[in-house]
Amino acid sequence: MYSKRFEKEAFKEEVKNNIKNLYRKTIEEATGRQIFQAVSLAVKETIIDYWLATQAEMEKEDPKTVYYMSMEFLMGRALGNNLINMTAYKEVKEALDEMGIDLNAVEDEEPDPALGNGGLGRLAACFLDSLATLGYPAYGCGIRYRYGMFKQKIENGYQVEVPDNWLKDGNPFEIRRDEYAKEVRFGGDVRIEYDPVTKRNNFIQENYSSVLAVPYDMPIIGYGNHVVNTLRIWDAEAITDFHLDAFNRGDYRHAVEQENLAKMIVDVLYPCDDHYAGKELRLKQQYFFISASLQALLVRYKKKHDDVRKLHEKVTIQMNDTHPTLAVAELMHLLIDQEGLEWDEAWDVTTKTVAYTNHTIMAEALEKWPVDLFSRLLPRIYQIIQEIDRRFIEQVRSRYPGDEGRVARMAIIRDGQVKMAHLAIVAGYSVNGVARLHTEILKHEELKDFYDMMPEKFNNKTNGITQRRFLMHGNPLLADWVTKRIGDGWITDLSQMSRLKKYVDDPKALAEFREIKYQNKLRLAEYIKKYNGIEVDPRSIFDVQVKRLHEYKRQFLNILHVMYLYNQIKDHPEMYFYPRTFIFGAKAAAGYVRAKETIKLINSVADVINNDKSINGKIKVVFIEDYRVSNAEIIFAAADVSEQISTASKEASGTGNMKFMLNGAPTLGTMDGANVEIVEEVGIENAFIFGLSSDEVINFENNGGYNPADIYFNDWDIKRVVDQLIDGTYSNGDREMYRDLYDSLVNTHGQERADRYFILKDFRSYADAQKRVEEAYKDREGWAKKALMNVACCGKFSSDRTIQEYVDDIWHLDHIKVDA
Ligand code: GPV
């Protein structure tokens, strides 16, 4: 395809044939889902050619390659994105039009592959897009979960989780690679056997259970450059010959156990975002995909090289948070026990190969596995970590003699726990945070001891997003307008957006720009009407907060402020008020009670306010069900205001903030995460900043918090809103429904401070900022300038820039070039 090669008639024929051969149907008879399959297979044909060409090139050039290890890849739908990156979207749309098929409708038939929770998983997907587009050899390595992120239904205001059987009809873009299947072993014990020939101890795992890891490859297409990289996700199967063997030996139970283990391991993505749950199955998942990926990587490396001591010259492994940190010990295990390296040699290779990205400072997200669980499940891996820990502690002691407090703080194994972040930092040759502020907090607070001892490892890589999906695909109207004004260079070089700055004083350009936003708001309004049954006014301010539901992200602050505005309008019906639509979208982890209460509260407030005729529709509240990549694209395009209101210091970066900016929505936010850098790029006058600084928050936290009672009893508007949580206003008279939320603000319970996230502390400042938003929006042209400045200044936030920095500072990859 790749446009110049695209042959329309042949493509149409192919689609028809696919429908005939797959379903014995004509186009007219086929269902939407069947047409999606047929079109995707036709597209895949072309992809395969370039995929082969890329692999041949890699064979020939033997470039240094990055393996991006991640428990999550939140890819979103593939069809539209693949067409865009093949630069064939418009041609295919035309071809399908001629067949009476609407490409948008076909795209909507694709299940949204949701093998990720939120920001971390979506970042991995954006990175793969940028790596291919910049022409760098890369594998994504992950798990082929049978069930991805749950689908969210809202019933009676409550979140209900529905399983996401995304593979039900098959995935047309994947290819199963049986030839690369690998065995992964769990449990049992380790026998130590002295080998008189090599004069070494051999460590032999016995009485283990094992599963077969089978990879499925998905193509990752670079934009317009014919490069096709690979996302390799692993499925688990029972090892059948072993099964029979065990069966014959009468060990039926063991055989069945292995069968079950295989089924369980890849069954479901854990829906916890930024939160460590300590589940044994999760540790199994981690070891499963890490062991399989590393085994396959070594086989691939050894095809061309006979000295594994030089692995790091051709291979680098990036660990997406601590979830893949077992890679450290598994690589040591393979190098020592399989490749015969000495400890020091293996350690030298490992510590030149693995690098670690930290995505949070939230204590509850830190992975700390209980030693008994860990050593039972991964006996050999545990031994290796013990040895890494022993040697590391020796180093700490010699560097800081007598400082046992420091040893205790820095140890990898301590208090019966294995601390995965410590392992990742000790072994990693690079440790990076995901926004400048976040990296500074890591260096000077959370990881201070490690920074003291090894400052050279620490670096920052501010996150980014791909403009191919979040502008070209999600917002075609704006994408075409930008291209008309400044050419299409921005597609692979987002810094060119700065050329739009000259249009902020061009009334005609501004009018067009505003009209596009209006059209996008109409599109979202239709979506809301269709899925929520709520009429919203596309001329109202679309004020949007979409992201995972988390206390630190403070959706609660947002909805409390809505309750406050509602009180004001009720008290002063004559008061001027610019109509506002507050739009929320958020999934809560299934077991996160307070997050679920917040969803219920938002829906209850929506019910009351949306049905109150007396306010003349001045406020509408919409909770969009099942927020996910596909509807996110529609939502960003339509937003006027981007709510980024996390408690300062808590949001490592945020990436939604960048997607809003790219689509022309100014940030209403705290000085947290990447917001800081967004403001730096766009100018403070084109954002609405409020609240405590991260220093202030950290200061309060280090000194026992603050006292919300001082605010609650002194600010009557705030007290009224907080009291409305328990006076039945939003719960048909039920005073208990929101008691826990109320308590979280004003009462200390147990370990937990009242108002841990400084909601009341920041409330006034937030309300003021909201007032400034309203004032600014009244000046329609002034607002359009701010919005356009956001688009014009978003260049830094392309994941292309982020990836180039990873390549320059950490990975040092070689380029690949694929000829058409
Ligand atoms: I740790 N993040 C996430 O989505 N899930 C996690 O388990 C962890 C972190 C997020 C952070 O919360 C965001 O601030 C950040 O932008 C994103 O990771 C990507 O770095």
PDB file of N, CA and C and ligand atoms in Angstrom, residues 118-120 123 273-274 321 323 359-360 434 463 552 651-655, ligand 1:
ATOM      1  N   GLY A 118      -3.906   2.402  31.869  1.00  0.00           N
ATOM      2  CA  GLY A 118      -3.995   3.847  31.675  1.00  0.00           C
ATOM      3  C   GLY A 118      -2.698   4.379  31.112  1.00  0.00           C
ATOM      4  N   GLY A 119      -2.179   5.417  31.752  1.00  0.00           N
ATOM      5  CA  GLY A 119      -1.031   6.149  31.212  1.00  0.00           C
ATOM      6  C   GLY A 119       0.182   5.296  30.894  1.00  0.00           C
ATOM      7  N   LEU A 120       0.528   4.401  31.807  1.00  0.00           N
ATOM      8  CA  LEU A 120       1.741   3.615  31.620  1.00  0.00           C
ATOM      9  C   LEU A 120       1.644   2.709  30.387  1.00  0.00           C
ATOM     10  N   LEU A 123       1.538   4.866  27.206  1.00  0.00           N
ATOM     11  CA  LEU A 123       2.869   5.384  26.901  1.00  0.00           C
ATOM     12  C   LEU A 123       3.658   4.341  26.107  1.00  0.00           C
ATOM     13  N   ASP A 273      -4.241   0.348  38.747  1.00  0.00           N
ATOM     14  CA  ASP A 273      -3.379   1.350  38.157  1.00  0.00           C
ATOM     15  C   ASP A 273      -2.637   2.022  39.298  1.00  0.00           C
ATOM     16  N   ASP A 274      -1.322   2.151  39.189  1.00  0.00           N
ATOM     17  CA  ASP A 274      -0.593   2.837  40.251  1.00  0.00           C
ATOM     18  C   ASP A 274      -0.828   2.218  41.623  1.00  0.00           C
ATOM     19  N   ASP A 321       8.554   0.540  34.365  1.00  0.00           N
ATOM     20  CA  ASP A 321       8.309   0.456  35.806  1.00  0.00           C
ATOM     21  C   ASP A 321       8.935  -0.829  36.364  1.00  0.00           C
ATOM     22  N   HIS A 323       7.484  -3.578  37.118  1.00  0.00           N
ATOM     23  CA  HIS A 323       6.772  -4.826  36.780  1.00  0.00           C
ATOM     24  C   HIS A 323       7.647  -5.842  36.050  1.00  0.00           C
ATOM     25  N   HIS A 359       7.673   5.329  37.249  1.00  0.00           N
ATOM     26  CA  HIS A 359       6.469   6.064  36.847  1.00  0.00           C
ATOM     27  C   HIS A 359       5.649   6.604  38.008  1.00  0.00           C
ATOM     28  N   THR A 360       6.146   6.486  39.217  1.00  0.00           N
ATOM     29  CA  THR A 360       5.336   7.011  40.320  1.00  0.00           C
ATOM     30  C   THR A 360       6.146   7.160  41.592  1.00  0.00           C
ATOM     31  N   VAL A 434       9.741  10.468  34.533  1.00  0.00           N
ATOM     32  CA  VAL A 434       8.974  10.705  33.315  1.00  0.00           C
ATOM     33  C   VAL A 434       8.534  12.155  33.112  1.00  0.00           C
ATOM     34  N   ASN A 463       7.724  12.467  29.314  1.00  0.00           N
ATOM     35  CA  ASN A 463       6.837  11.675  28.451  1.00  0.00           C
ATOM     36  C   ASN A 463       6.387  12.443  27.220  1.00  0.00           C
ATOM     37  N   TYR A 552      -5.636  10.644  44.197  1.00  0.00           N
ATOM     38  CA  TYR A 552      -4.657  11.717  43.990  1.00  0.00           C
ATOM     39  C   TYR A 552      -4.949  12.550  42.740  1.00  0.00           C
ATOM     40  N   GLU A 651       1.329  13.241  40.566  1.00  0.00           N
ATOM     41  CA  GLU A 651       1.220  12.739  39.195  1.00  0.00           C
ATOM     42  C   GLU A 651       2.608  12.781  38.575  1.00  0.00           C
ATOM     43  N   ALA A 652       3.156  11.610  38.288  1.00  0.00           N
ATOM     44  CA  ALA A 652       4.530  11.580  37.806  1.00  0.00           C
ATOM     45  C   ALA A 652       4.679  12.464  36.564  1.00  0.00           C
ATOM     46  N   SER A 653       3.798  12.283  35.615  1.00  0.00           N
ATOM     47  CA  SER A 653       3.851  13.115  34.414  1.00  0.00           C
ATOM     48  C   SER A 653       2.448  13.503  33.974  1.00  0.00           C
ATOM     49  N   GLY A 654       1.630  12.460  33.717  1.00  0.00           N
ATOM     50  CA  GLY A 654       0.392  12.696  33.007  1.00  0.00           C
ATOM     51  C   GLY A 654       0.729  12.692  31.525  1.00  0.00           C
ATOM     52  N   THR A 655      -0.173  12.167  30.721  1.00  0.00           N
ATOM     53  CA  THR A 655      -0.005  12.225  29.261  1.00  0.00           C
ATOM     54  C   THR A 655      -1.289  12.710  28.603  1.00  0.00           C
TER      55      THR A 655
HETATM   56  I1  GPV B   1       3.447   2.943  38.570  1.00  0.00           I
HETATM   57  N1  GPV B   1       1.269   5.192  35.799  1.00  0.00           N
HETATM   58  C1  GPV B   1       0.279   4.324  35.393  1.00  0.00           C
HETATM   59  O1  GPV B   1      -0.500   4.621  34.495  1.00  0.00           O
HETATM   60  N2  GPV B   1       0.171   3.101  35.974  1.00  0.00           N
HETATM   61  C2  GPV B   1       1.048   2.673  36.902  1.00  0.00           C
HETATM   62  O2  GPV B   1       0.930   1.544  37.405  1.00  0.00           O
HETATM   63  C3  GPV B   1       2.085   3.570  37.267  1.00  0.00           C
HETATM   64  C4  GPV B   1       2.161   4.818  36.734  1.00  0.00           C
HETATM   65  C5  GPV B   1       1.352   6.485  35.114  1.00  0.00           C
HETATM   66  C6  GPV B   1       1.546   7.712  35.984  1.00  0.00           C
HETATM   67  O3  GPV B   1       0.572   7.742  36.997  1.00  0.00           O
HETATM   68  C7  GPV B   1       1.406   8.933  35.073  1.00  0.00           C
HETATM   69  O4  GPV B   1       1.646  10.113  35.798  1.00  0.00           O
HETATM   70  C8  GPV B   1       2.383   8.826  33.912  1.00  0.00           C
HETATM   71  O5  GPV B   1       2.130   9.847  32.965  1.00  0.00           O
HETATM   72  C9  GPV B   1       2.251   7.492  33.209  1.00  0.00           C
HETATM   73  O6  GPV B   1       2.376   6.425  34.133  1.00  0.00           O
HETATM   74  C10 GPV B   1       3.267   7.288  32.125  1.00  0.00           C
HETATM   75  O7  GPV B   1       4.555   7.561  32.594  1.00  0.00           O
END
